[in-house]
PDB file of C-alpha atoms in Angstrom:
ATOM      1  CA  UNK A   1     -72.603  63.701  35.525  1.00 64.00           C
ATOM      2  CA  UNK A   2     -73.427  60.585  37.540  1.00 79.00           C
ATOM      3  CA  UNK A   3     -73.506  57.515  35.333  1.00 87.00           C
ATOM      4  CA  UNK A   4     -76.271  54.927  35.821  1.00 90.00           C
ATOM      5  CA  UNK A   5     -75.696  51.567  37.438  1.00 94.00           C
ATOM      6  CA  UNK A   6     -75.601  48.623  35.032  1.00 97.00           C
ATOM      7  CA  UNK A   7     -76.476  44.946  35.520  1.00 98.00           C
ATOM      8  CA  UNK A   8     -74.754  42.483  33.137  1.00 98.00           C
ATOM      9  CA  UNK A   9     -75.928  38.884  32.832  1.00 97.00           C
ATOM     10  CA  UNK A  10     -73.395  36.291  31.712  1.00 95.00           C
ATOM     11  CA  UNK A  11     -70.609  38.416  33.160  1.00 96.00           C
ATOM     12  CA  UNK A  12     -68.163  35.493  33.247  1.00 93.00           C
ATOM     13  CA  UNK A  13     -68.836  34.433  29.647  1.00 93.00           C
ATOM     14  CA  UNK A  14     -66.455  35.116  26.782  1.00 92.00           C
ATOM     15  CA  UNK A  15     -68.542  38.010  25.468  1.00 95.00           C
ATOM     16  CA  UNK A  16     -70.227  39.082  28.698  1.00 96.00           C
ATOM     17  CA  UNK A  17     -66.968  39.353  30.632  1.00 97.00           C
ATOM     18  CA  UNK A  18     -65.458  41.737  28.085  1.00 97.00           C
ATOM     19  CA  UNK A  19     -68.691  43.753  27.935  1.00 98.00           C
ATOM     20  CA  UNK A  20     -68.797  44.060  31.727  1.00 98.00           C
ATOM     21  CA  UNK A  21     -65.133  45.083  31.919  1.00 98.00           C
ATOM     22  CA  UNK A  22     -65.556  47.609  29.111  1.00 98.00           C
ATOM     23  CA  UNK A  23     -68.584  49.190  30.787  1.00 98.00           C
ATOM     24  CA  UNK A  24     -66.710  49.451  34.069  1.00 98.00           C
ATOM     25  CA  UNK A  25     -63.705  51.046  32.350  1.00 97.00           C
ATOM     26  CA  UNK A  26     -66.071  53.649  30.916  1.00 96.00           C
ATOM     27  CA  UNK A  27     -66.913  54.710  34.490  1.00 95.00           C
ATOM     28  CA  UNK A  28     -70.154  52.903  35.234  1.00 96.00           C
ATOM     29  CA  UNK A  29     -70.895  50.957  38.390  1.00 96.00           C
ATOM     30  CA  UNK A  30     -71.359  47.387  37.139  1.00 98.00           C
ATOM     31  CA  UNK A  31     -73.046  44.388  38.749  1.00 98.00           C
ATOM     32  CA  UNK A  32     -72.197  41.089  37.070  1.00 98.00           C
ATOM     33  CA  UNK A  33     -74.266  37.918  37.341  1.00 97.00           C
ATOM     34  CA  UNK A  34     -72.212  34.721  37.752  1.00 96.00           C
ATOM     35  CA  UNK A  35     -73.061  31.240  38.972  1.00 92.00           C
ATOM     36  CA  UNK A  36     -70.294  30.571  41.500  1.00 93.00           C
ATOM     37  CA  UNK A  37     -67.945  32.275  43.993  1.00 93.00           C
ATOM     38  CA  UNK A  38     -65.007  31.030  41.914  1.00 92.00           C
ATOM     39  CA  UNK A  39     -66.209  32.913  38.839  1.00 92.00           C
ATOM     40  CA  UNK A  40     -66.913  35.959  40.981  1.00 95.00           C
ATOM     41  CA  UNK A  41     -63.206  36.418  41.725  1.00 95.00           C
ATOM     42  CA  UNK A  42     -62.326  37.598  38.227  1.00 93.00           C
ATOM     43  CA  UNK A  43     -65.101  40.191  38.418  1.00 96.00           C
ATOM     44  CA  UNK A  44     -63.795  41.605  41.686  1.00 97.00           C
ATOM     45  CA  UNK A  45     -60.329  41.935  40.135  1.00 96.00           C
ATOM     46  CA  UNK A  46     -61.881  44.094  37.423  1.00 96.00           C
ATOM     47  CA  UNK A  47     -63.868  46.304  39.838  1.00 97.00           C
ATOM     48  CA  UNK A  48     -67.165  44.640  38.963  1.00 98.00           C
ATOM     49  CA  UNK A  49     -69.565  43.811  41.792  1.00 98.00           C
ATOM     50  CA  UNK A  50     -70.388  40.095  41.554  1.00 97.00           C
ATOM     51  CA  UNK A  51     -73.923  38.814  41.936  1.00 97.00           C
ATOM     52  CA  UNK A  52     -73.951  35.058  42.507  1.00 97.00           C
ATOM     53  CA  UNK A  53     -77.146  33.674  41.093  1.00 95.00           C
ATOM     54  CA  UNK A  54     -78.972  31.818  38.354  1.00 93.00           C
ATOM     55  CA  UNK A  55     -81.043  33.274  35.519  1.00 93.00           C
ATOM     56  CA  UNK A  56     -83.719  30.670  36.240  1.00 92.00           C
ATOM     57  CA  UNK A  57     -84.017  31.909  39.847  1.00 95.00           C
ATOM     58  CA  UNK A  58     -84.882  35.620  39.779  1.00 95.00           C
ATOM     59  CA  UNK A  59     -84.859  35.808  43.559  1.00 96.00           C
ATOM     60  CA  UNK A  60     -81.054  35.557  43.359  1.00 96.00           C
ATOM     61  CA  UNK A  61     -80.671  38.823  41.433  1.00 96.00           C
ATOM     62  CA  UNK A  62     -83.991  40.738  41.307  1.00 93.00           C
ATOM     63  CA  UNK A  63     -83.131  43.051  44.196  1.00 94.00           C
ATOM     64  CA  UNK A  64     -79.866  44.064  42.534  1.00 95.00           C
ATOM     65  CA  UNK A  65     -81.629  45.012  39.305  1.00 94.00           C
ATOM     66  CA  UNK A  66     -83.864  47.363  41.273  1.00 92.00           C
ATOM     67  CA  UNK A  67     -80.695  49.370  42.000  1.00 92.00           C
ATOM     68  CA  UNK A  68     -79.902  49.687  38.295  1.00 94.00           C
ATOM     69  CA  UNK A  69     -81.471  51.505  35.379  1.00 93.00           C
ATOM     70  CA  UNK A  70     -79.746  49.474  32.643  1.00 96.00           C
ATOM     71  CA  UNK A  71     -79.647  45.718  32.070  1.00 97.00           C
ATOM     72  CA  UNK A  72     -77.259  44.273  29.476  1.00 98.00           C
ATOM     73  CA  UNK A  73     -78.267  40.687  28.772  1.00 97.00           C
ATOM     74  CA  UNK A  74     -75.310  38.642  27.491  1.00 96.00           C
ATOM     75  CA  UNK A  75     -76.106  35.219  28.945  1.00 90.00           C
ATOM     76  CA  UNK A  76     -77.546  32.255  27.043  1.00 80.00           C
ATOM     77  CA  UNK A  77     -78.698  28.816  28.141  1.00 75.00           C
ATOM     78  CA  UNK A  78     -79.047  26.778  24.954  1.00 69.00           C
ATOM     79  CA  UNK A  79     -80.304  23.721  26.840  1.00 69.00           C
ATOM     80  CA  UNK A  80     -83.567  25.562  27.543  1.00 73.00           C
ATOM     81  CA  UNK A  81     -83.205  28.838  25.698  1.00 72.00           C
ATOM     82  CA  UNK A  82     -86.857  29.794  25.501  1.00 73.00           C
ATOM     83  CA  UNK A  83     -87.726  28.870  29.078  1.00 78.00           C
ATOM     84  CA  UNK A  84     -84.735  30.522  30.708  1.00 83.00           C
ATOM     85  CA  UNK A  85     -85.006  33.677  28.612  1.00 85.00           C
ATOM     86  CA  UNK A  86     -88.696  34.058  29.400  1.00 87.00           C
ATOM     87  CA  UNK A  87     -88.053  33.901  33.143  1.00 91.00           C
ATOM     88  CA  UNK A  88     -85.061  36.233  32.910  1.00 93.00           C
ATOM     89  CA  UNK A  89     -86.764  38.858  30.753  1.00 94.00           C
ATOM     90  CA  UNK A  90     -89.743  39.010  33.113  1.00 94.00           C
ATOM     91  CA  UNK A  91     -87.363  39.483  36.043  1.00 95.00           C
ATOM     92  CA  UNK A  92     -85.381  42.171  34.227  1.00 96.00           C
ATOM     93  CA  UNK A  93     -88.519  44.124  33.429  1.00 95.00           C
ATOM     94  CA  UNK A  94     -89.881  43.885  36.959  1.00 93.00           C
ATOM     95  CA  UNK A  95     -86.557  45.019  38.382  1.00 93.00           C
ATOM     96  CA  UNK A  96     -86.257  47.935  35.958  1.00 93.00           C
ATOM     97  CA  UNK A  97     -89.779  49.062  36.855  1.00 88.00           C
ATOM     98  CA  UNK A  98     -88.655  49.165  40.463  1.00 83.00           C
ATOM     99  CA  UNK A  99     -85.280  50.770  39.812  1.00 77.00           C
ATOM    100  CA  UNK A 100     -84.251  53.550  42.150  1.00 64.00           C
ATOM    101  CA  UNK A 101     -81.529  54.995  39.965  1.00 58.00           C
ATOM    102  CA  UNK A 102     -83.472  58.081  38.846  1.00 52.00           C
ATOM    103  CA  UNK A 103     -83.385  60.188  36.771  1.00 51.00           C
ATOM    104  CA  UNK A 104     -81.930  57.724  34.240  1.00 66.00           C
ATOM    105  CA  UNK A 105     -84.423  56.157  31.853  1.00 83.00           C
ATOM    106  CA  UNK A 106     -84.653  52.382  32.193  1.00 92.00           C
ATOM    107  CA  UNK A 107     -83.330  50.349  29.276  1.00 94.00           C
ATOM    108  CA  UNK A 108     -82.721  46.704  28.416  1.00 97.00           C
ATOM    109  CA  UNK A 109     -80.008  45.761  25.913  1.00 98.00           C
ATOM    110  CA  UNK A 110     -80.599  42.270  24.561  1.00 97.00           C
ATOM    111  CA  UNK A 111     -77.767  40.313  22.900  1.00 96.00           C
ATOM    112  CA  UNK A 112     -78.896  38.312  19.890  1.00 95.00           C
ATOM    113  CA  UNK A 113     -76.842  37.465  16.778  1.00 95.00           C
ATOM    114  CA  UNK A 114     -76.761  37.510  13.007  1.00 95.00           C
ATOM    115  CA  UNK A 115     -77.946  33.913  12.660  1.00 92.00           C
ATOM    116  CA  UNK A 116     -81.503  35.168  13.178  1.00 93.00           C
ATOM    117  CA  UNK A 117     -81.378  36.277   9.525  1.00 94.00           C
ATOM    118  CA  UNK A 118     -82.138  34.106   6.542  1.00 92.00           C
ATOM    119  CA  UNK A 119     -79.122  33.055   4.493  1.00 92.00           C
ATOM    120  CA  UNK A 120     -77.367  35.774   2.528  1.00 91.00           C
ATOM    121  CA  UNK A 121     -74.193  35.166   0.522  1.00 88.00           C
ATOM    122  CA  UNK A 122     -73.967  38.561  -1.169  1.00 88.00           C
ATOM    123  CA  UNK A 123     -71.003  40.687  -0.166  1.00 88.00           C
ATOM    124  CA  UNK A 124     -72.346  43.482  -2.354  1.00 90.00           C
ATOM    125  CA  UNK A 125     -75.780  43.466  -0.691  1.00 95.00           C
ATOM    126  CA  UNK A 126     -75.242  42.855   3.030  1.00 97.00           C
ATOM    127  CA  UNK A 127     -78.322  42.549   5.248  1.00 97.00           C
ATOM    128  CA  UNK A 128     -79.652  45.535   7.136  1.00 97.00           C
ATOM    129  CA  UNK A 129     -81.560  45.223  10.414  1.00 98.00           C
ATOM    130  CA  UNK A 130     -84.953  45.022   8.714  1.00 96.00           C
ATOM    131  CA  UNK A 131     -83.976  42.064   6.498  1.00 96.00           C
ATOM    132  CA  UNK A 132     -86.088  38.858   6.699  1.00 93.00           C
ATOM    133  CA  UNK A 133     -85.378  36.676   9.711  1.00 92.00           C
ATOM    134  CA  UNK A 134     -85.696  32.903  10.173  1.00 86.00           C
ATOM    135  CA  UNK A 135     -89.410  33.033  10.871  1.00 74.00           C
ATOM    136  CA  UNK A 136     -90.155  29.762   9.100  1.00 68.00           C
ATOM    137  CA  UNK A 137     -87.480  27.748  10.920  1.00 70.00           C
ATOM    138  CA  UNK A 138     -88.746  24.838  13.003  1.00 69.00           C
ATOM    139  CA  UNK A 139     -85.803  25.099  15.407  1.00 74.00           C
ATOM    140  CA  UNK A 140     -87.059  25.966  18.895  1.00 75.00           C
ATOM    141  CA  UNK A 141     -84.008  28.152  19.474  1.00 77.00           C
ATOM    142  CA  UNK A 142     -84.812  30.389  16.511  1.00 81.00           C
ATOM    143  CA  UNK A 143     -88.466  30.694  17.412  1.00 85.00           C
ATOM    144  CA  UNK A 144     -87.639  31.689  20.984  1.00 87.00           C
ATOM    145  CA  UNK A 145     -84.960  34.168  19.951  1.00 90.00           C
ATOM    146  CA  UNK A 146     -87.188  35.896  17.404  1.00 92.00           C
ATOM    147  CA  UNK A 147     -90.014  36.099  19.927  1.00 91.00           C
ATOM    148  CA  UNK A 148     -87.709  37.597  22.548  1.00 93.00           C
ATOM    149  CA  UNK A 149     -86.205  40.067  20.094  1.00 95.00           C
ATOM    150  CA  UNK A 150     -89.667  41.340  19.188  1.00 95.00           C
ATOM    151  CA  UNK A 151     -90.639  41.530  22.842  1.00 95.00           C
ATOM    152  CA  UNK A 152     -87.594  43.657  23.691  1.00 96.00           C
ATOM    153  CA  UNK A 153     -88.002  45.916  20.655  1.00 96.00           C
ATOM    154  CA  UNK A 154     -91.542  46.780  21.764  1.00 96.00           C
ATOM    155  CA  UNK A 155     -90.808  47.439  25.433  1.00 94.00           C
ATOM    156  CA  UNK A 156     -91.089  51.194  24.966  1.00 91.00           C
ATOM    157  CA  UNK A 157     -94.704  50.661  23.925  1.00 90.00           C
ATOM    158  CA  UNK A 158     -95.697  48.066  26.507  1.00 88.00           C
ATOM    159  CA  UNK A 159     -93.583  48.774  29.602  1.00 89.00           C
ATOM    160  CA  UNK A 160     -92.075  52.273  29.239  1.00 86.00           C
ATOM    161  CA  UNK A 161     -88.647  50.664  29.071  1.00 93.00           C
ATOM    162  CA  UNK A 162     -86.245  51.338  26.204  1.00 95.00           C
ATOM    163  CA  UNK A 163     -85.376  48.018  24.572  1.00 96.00           C
ATOM    164  CA  UNK A 164     -82.427  47.633  22.199  1.00 98.00           C
ATOM    165  CA  UNK A 165     -81.256  44.489  20.368  1.00 98.00           C
ATOM    166  CA  UNK A 166     -77.573  43.900  19.547  1.00 98.00           C
ATOM    167  CA  UNK A 167     -76.795  41.495  16.686  1.00 98.00           C
ATOM    168  CA  UNK A 168     -73.044  40.828  16.549  1.00 97.00           C
ATOM    169  CA  UNK A 169     -71.306  38.930  13.806  1.00 96.00           C
ATOM    170  CA  UNK A 170     -69.140  35.996  14.878  1.00 95.00           C
ATOM    171  CA  UNK A 171     -66.981  37.427  17.638  1.00 96.00           C
ATOM    172  CA  UNK A 172     -63.206  36.934  17.552  1.00 96.00           C
ATOM    173  CA  UNK A 173     -60.199  38.105  19.559  1.00 95.00           C
ATOM    174  CA  UNK A 174     -58.940  37.592  23.106  1.00 93.00           C
ATOM    175  CA  UNK A 175     -60.701  34.693  24.849  1.00 88.00           C
ATOM    176  CA  UNK A 176     -63.409  34.185  22.209  1.00 88.00           C
ATOM    177  CA  UNK A 177     -63.954  30.563  21.209  1.00 84.00           C
ATOM    178  CA  UNK A 178     -64.646  30.941  17.512  1.00 88.00           C
ATOM    179  CA  UNK A 179     -62.021  29.601  15.097  1.00 93.00           C
ATOM    180  CA  UNK A 180     -59.288  28.725  17.645  1.00 94.00           C
ATOM    181  CA  UNK A 181     -60.118  25.023  17.285  1.00 94.00           C
ATOM    182  CA  UNK A 182     -58.248  25.068  13.956  1.00 96.00           C
ATOM    183  CA  UNK A 183     -54.999  25.502  15.909  1.00 96.00           C
ATOM    184  CA  UNK A 184     -55.804  22.382  17.952  1.00 96.00           C
ATOM    185  CA  UNK A 185     -56.648  20.444  14.821  1.00 96.00           C
ATOM    186  CA  UNK A 186     -53.441  21.514  13.081  1.00 97.00           C
ATOM    187  CA  UNK A 187     -51.314  20.190  15.921  1.00 95.00           C
ATOM    188  CA  UNK A 188     -53.292  16.938  15.863  1.00 96.00           C
ATOM    189  CA  UNK A 189     -52.686  16.616  12.121  1.00 96.00           C
ATOM    190  CA  UNK A 190     -56.305  16.598  10.953  1.00 96.00           C
ATOM    191  CA  UNK A 191     -57.853  19.935   9.974  1.00 97.00           C
ATOM    192  CA  UNK A 192     -61.572  19.734   9.265  1.00 96.00           C
ATOM    193  CA  UNK A 193     -64.465  22.160   8.944  1.00 95.00           C
ATOM    194  CA  UNK A 194     -67.690  21.642  10.855  1.00 92.00           C
ATOM    195  CA  UNK A 195     -69.942  21.991   7.855  1.00 91.00           C
ATOM    196  CA  UNK A 196     -69.435  23.507   4.417  1.00 94.00           C
ATOM    197  CA  UNK A 197     -66.147  25.211   3.642  1.00 95.00           C
ATOM    198  CA  UNK A 198     -67.922  27.798   1.513  1.00 95.00           C
ATOM    199  CA  UNK A 199     -69.965  29.147   4.431  1.00 95.00           C
ATOM    200  CA  UNK A 200     -69.036  32.713   5.398  1.00 96.00           C
ATOM    201  CA  UNK A 201     -70.217  34.917   8.261  1.00 95.00           C
ATOM    202  CA  UNK A 202     -69.763  38.549   9.113  1.00 97.00           C
ATOM    203  CA  UNK A 203     -67.378  38.892  12.059  1.00 97.00           C
ATOM    204  CA  UNK A 204     -66.439  41.463  14.687  1.00 97.00           C
ATOM    205  CA  UNK A 205     -63.523  41.887  17.095  1.00 98.00           C
ATOM    206  CA  UNK A 206     -64.670  41.815  20.715  1.00 97.00           C
ATOM    207  CA  UNK A 207     -63.263  45.293  21.428  1.00 98.00           C
ATOM    208  CA  UNK A 208     -65.227  46.824  18.553  1.00 98.00           C
ATOM    209  CA  UNK A 209     -68.345  45.058  19.783  1.00 98.00           C
ATOM    210  CA  UNK A 210     -67.853  46.413  23.312  1.00 98.00           C
ATOM    211  CA  UNK A 211     -67.574  49.896  21.826  1.00 98.00           C
ATOM    212  CA  UNK A 212     -70.998  49.348  20.265  1.00 98.00           C
ATOM    213  CA  UNK A 213     -72.534  48.516  23.641  1.00 98.00           C
ATOM    214  CA  UNK A 214     -70.928  51.600  25.168  1.00 97.00           C
ATOM    215  CA  UNK A 215     -72.390  53.849  22.491  1.00 97.00           C
ATOM    216  CA  UNK A 216     -75.842  52.420  23.149  1.00 97.00           C
ATOM    217  CA  UNK A 217     -75.376  53.009  26.878  1.00 95.00           C
ATOM    218  CA  UNK A 218     -74.341  56.619  26.222  1.00 93.00           C
ATOM    219  CA  UNK A 219     -77.421  57.377  24.103  1.00 93.00           C
ATOM    220  CA  UNK A 220     -79.380  60.194  25.675  1.00 86.00           C
ATOM    221  CA  UNK A 221     -76.406  61.486  27.667  1.00 80.00           C
ATOM    222  CA  UNK A 222     -75.261  65.064  27.252  1.00 72.00           C
ATOM    223  CA  UNK A 223     -72.014  64.047  25.569  1.00 71.00           C
ATOM    224  CA  UNK A 224     -70.520  65.126  22.223  1.00 73.00           C
ATOM    225  CA  UNK A 225     -71.608  62.744  19.490  1.00 76.00           C
ATOM    226  CA  UNK A 226     -73.988  60.731  21.682  1.00 83.00           C
ATOM    227  CA  UNK A 227     -77.136  59.496  19.979  1.00 90.00           C
ATOM    228  CA  UNK A 228     -80.532  60.591  21.246  1.00 91.00           C
ATOM    229  CA  UNK A 229     -82.343  57.957  23.301  1.00 91.00           C
ATOM    230  CA  UNK A 230     -85.186  58.067  20.773  1.00 92.00           C
ATOM    231  CA  UNK A 231     -82.717  56.948  18.073  1.00 95.00           C
ATOM    232  CA  UNK A 232     -81.900  53.665  19.844  1.00 96.00           C
ATOM    233  CA  UNK A 233     -85.132  52.817  21.671  1.00 95.00           C
ATOM    234  CA  UNK A 234     -86.919  49.963  19.926  1.00 96.00           C
ATOM    235  CA  UNK A 235     -84.039  49.469  17.484  1.00 98.00           C
ATOM    236  CA  UNK A 236     -81.737  46.607  16.530  1.00 98.00           C
ATOM    237  CA  UNK A 237     -78.093  47.121  15.546  1.00 98.00           C
ATOM    238  CA  UNK A 238     -75.777  44.865  13.543  1.00 98.00           C
ATOM    239  CA  UNK A 239     -72.088  44.953  14.449  1.00 98.00           C
ATOM    240  CA  UNK A 240     -69.689  43.652  11.799  1.00 98.00           C
ATOM    241  CA  UNK A 241     -66.285  44.641  10.453  1.00 97.00           C
ATOM    242  CA  UNK A 242     -67.517  44.366   6.863  1.00 95.00           C
ATOM    243  CA  UNK A 243     -64.957  41.698   5.913  1.00 95.00           C
ATOM    244  CA  UNK A 244     -65.923  38.231   4.712  1.00 93.00           C
ATOM    245  CA  UNK A 245     -63.843  35.048   4.960  1.00 96.00           C
ATOM    246  CA  UNK A 246     -65.093  31.535   4.277  1.00 96.00           C
ATOM    247  CA  UNK A 247     -64.722  28.598   6.662  1.00 96.00           C
ATOM    248  CA  UNK A 248     -62.160  27.148   4.292  1.00 97.00           C
ATOM    249  CA  UNK A 249     -60.065  30.328   4.158  1.00 97.00           C
ATOM    250  CA  UNK A 250     -60.024  30.637   7.949  1.00 97.00           C
ATOM    251  CA  UNK A 251     -59.178  26.983   8.506  1.00 97.00           C
ATOM    252  CA  UNK A 252     -56.354  27.067   5.947  1.00 97.00           C
ATOM    253  CA  UNK A 253     -54.803  30.283   7.324  1.00 97.00           C
ATOM    254  CA  UNK A 254     -54.998  29.219  10.967  1.00 97.00           C
ATOM    255  CA  UNK A 255     -53.609  25.770  10.252  1.00 97.00           C
ATOM    256  CA  UNK A 256     -50.670  27.234   8.333  1.00 97.00           C
ATOM    257  CA  UNK A 257     -49.741  29.423  11.297  1.00 97.00           C
ATOM    258  CA  UNK A 258     -49.613  26.307  13.449  1.00 97.00           C
ATOM    259  CA  UNK A 259     -47.162  24.715  11.025  1.00 96.00           C
ATOM    260  CA  UNK A 260     -49.632  22.356   9.388  1.00 97.00           C
ATOM    261  CA  UNK A 261     -48.466  21.044   5.992  1.00 94.00           C
ATOM    262  CA  UNK A 262     -50.943  18.223   5.437  1.00 95.00           C
ATOM    263  CA  UNK A 263     -53.922  17.930   3.069  1.00 95.00           C
ATOM    264  CA  UNK A 264     -56.247  20.879   2.634  1.00 95.00           C
ATOM    265  CA  UNK A 265     -58.967  21.205   5.307  1.00 96.00           C
ATOM    266  CA  UNK A 266     -61.789  18.754   4.730  1.00 95.00           C
ATOM    267  CA  UNK A 267     -65.500  19.191   5.319  1.00 95.00           C
ATOM    268  CA  UNK A 268     -67.323  17.165   7.964  1.00 93.00           C
ATOM    269  CA  UNK A 269     -71.001  17.704   7.233  1.00 90.00           C
ATOM    270  CA  UNK A 270     -72.024  15.508  10.172  1.00 88.00           C
ATOM    271  CA  UNK A 271     -70.785  18.154  12.624  1.00 82.00           C
ATOM    272  CA  UNK A 272     -72.848  21.088  11.443  1.00 81.00           C
ATOM    273  CA  UNK A 273     -76.387  22.237  12.243  1.00 79.00           C
ATOM    274  CA  UNK A 274     -79.136  24.098  10.372  1.00 74.00           C
ATOM    275  CA  UNK A 275     -78.409  27.047  12.644  1.00 75.00           C
ATOM    276  CA  UNK A 276     -74.792  27.474  11.544  1.00 78.00           C
ATOM    277  CA  UNK A 277     -74.655  25.892   8.094  1.00 87.00           C
ATOM    278  CA  UNK A 278     -75.581  29.050   6.218  1.00 92.00           C
ATOM    279  CA  UNK A 279     -73.773  32.203   5.132  1.00 95.00           C
ATOM    280  CA  UNK A 280     -74.908  35.438   6.759  1.00 96.00           C
ATOM    281  CA  UNK A 281     -73.353  38.732   5.670  1.00 97.00           C
ATOM    282  CA  UNK A 282     -74.664  41.887   7.318  1.00 97.00           C
ATOM    283  CA  UNK A 283     -74.272  45.642   7.120  1.00 97.00           C
ATOM    284  CA  UNK A 284     -73.386  47.884  10.079  1.00 98.00           C
ATOM    285  CA  UNK A 285     -74.235  51.151   8.339  1.00 98.00           C
ATOM    286  CA  UNK A 286     -77.034  51.834  10.811  1.00 98.00           C
ATOM    287  CA  UNK A 287     -74.651  51.611  13.787  1.00 98.00           C
ATOM    288  CA  UNK A 288     -72.255  53.958  12.005  1.00 98.00           C
ATOM    289  CA  UNK A 289     -74.969  56.447  11.128  1.00 97.00           C
ATOM    290  CA  UNK A 290     -76.908  56.469  14.405  1.00 97.00           C
ATOM    291  CA  UNK A 291     -74.217  55.688  16.993  1.00 97.00           C
ATOM    292  CA  UNK A 292     -71.129  57.106  15.314  1.00 96.00           C
ATOM    293  CA  UNK A 293     -69.613  53.625  15.663  1.00 97.00           C
ATOM    294  CA  UNK A 294     -66.538  52.655  13.635  1.00 97.00           C
ATOM    295  CA  UNK A 295     -64.443  49.516  13.202  1.00 98.00           C
ATOM    296  CA  UNK A 296     -60.944  49.988  14.622  1.00 97.00           C
ATOM    297  CA  UNK A 297     -59.463  46.501  14.545  1.00 97.00           C
ATOM    298  CA  UNK A 298     -58.085  44.791  11.479  1.00 97.00           C
ATOM    299  CA  UNK A 299     -59.788  41.678  10.159  1.00 96.00           C
ATOM    300  CA  UNK A 300     -59.437  38.179  11.558  1.00 97.00           C
ATOM    301  CA  UNK A 301     -56.996  36.978   8.898  1.00 97.00           C
ATOM    302  CA  UNK A 302     -55.061  40.257   8.795  1.00 97.00           C
ATOM    303  CA  UNK A 303     -53.946  39.701  12.382  1.00 96.00           C
ATOM    304  CA  UNK A 304     -54.228  35.924  12.613  1.00 96.00           C
ATOM    305  CA  UNK A 305     -50.622  35.747  13.845  1.00 97.00           C
ATOM    306  CA  UNK A 306     -51.697  37.587  17.001  1.00 96.00           C
ATOM    307  CA  UNK A 307     -54.369  34.979  17.714  1.00 96.00           C
ATOM    308  CA  UNK A 308     -51.860  32.166  17.150  1.00 97.00           C
ATOM    309  CA  UNK A 309     -49.508  33.749  19.702  1.00 96.00           C
ATOM    310  CA  UNK A 310     -52.406  34.309  22.101  1.00 95.00           C
ATOM    311  CA  UNK A 311     -53.657  30.721  21.812  1.00 95.00           C
ATOM    312  CA  UNK A 312     -50.170  29.283  22.124  1.00 94.00           C
ATOM    313  CA  UNK A 313     -49.347  31.367  25.213  1.00 95.00           C
ATOM    314  CA  UNK A 314     -52.616  30.506  26.929  1.00 91.00           C
ATOM    315  CA  UNK A 315     -52.093  26.799  26.174  1.00 90.00           C
ATOM    316  CA  UNK A 316     -48.626  26.884  27.714  1.00 91.00           C
ATOM    317  CA  UNK A 317     -50.049  28.351  30.909  1.00 88.00           C
ATOM    318  CA  UNK A 318     -52.622  25.590  31.384  1.00 79.00           C
TER     319      UNK A 318
END
């Protein structure tokens, strides 16, 4: 079976790079969008074909998308989220309409996140994909993300393209940025939380998240256990390991690994935002049921010593 060609935006980002590498390791031909020749080098070393361009300038990547039947959108430009995404999504759709990679059905996998949901602090009642979202938020970012999610989820009705939305929890492991700043703070002797210590989010190891993308890509293929394309088209999927740790618990555990023995982590409410200062706990039962997806990695705090060693080794190499 010949696998389809895949275009990945944000292929040099912390999430996008791992997604692109994982897709390539699964046997797909992968084109990765990056902004500079320097960033392209790491893609070449991982057998990914670099596309040097800019999401805001479709002419730099539109022709490449016409060679692909799948687009995995991992990039974000928070300075102008709505504007950039609108331009990019239009370009993705036009390219997929023109794709020459028959007979594979065109699909667009859109990376969102669990912060689109309203606050939920209940471990016993985690949010499913149809839970209320932040529709009444006045933040431009939220409004644009919700609009784009809905647009992608309806592509099968409006453009004959299969749209799927991925909503990861906070991603940890490897080069991910979340939570490592507590190691820096511990060495500086002042451990503080950007917001409320009681806030808790669902989380997911990057490798388990990549496995979720791969299962969505495989939908419709004649492979054992693969979901039918009709089961993923127009659907959103949460990806979470089901474990819940508060900001305070994470900060305290990470600081201890770095040898910190000072006062307990303090809250700095001036450094938070309405977007992140809320607890969001989600369920991944749909991904398990439809995709056959399972969590394989232990939780963030269960293997925190590995992330301390990783951070320390990377810092020594800088």
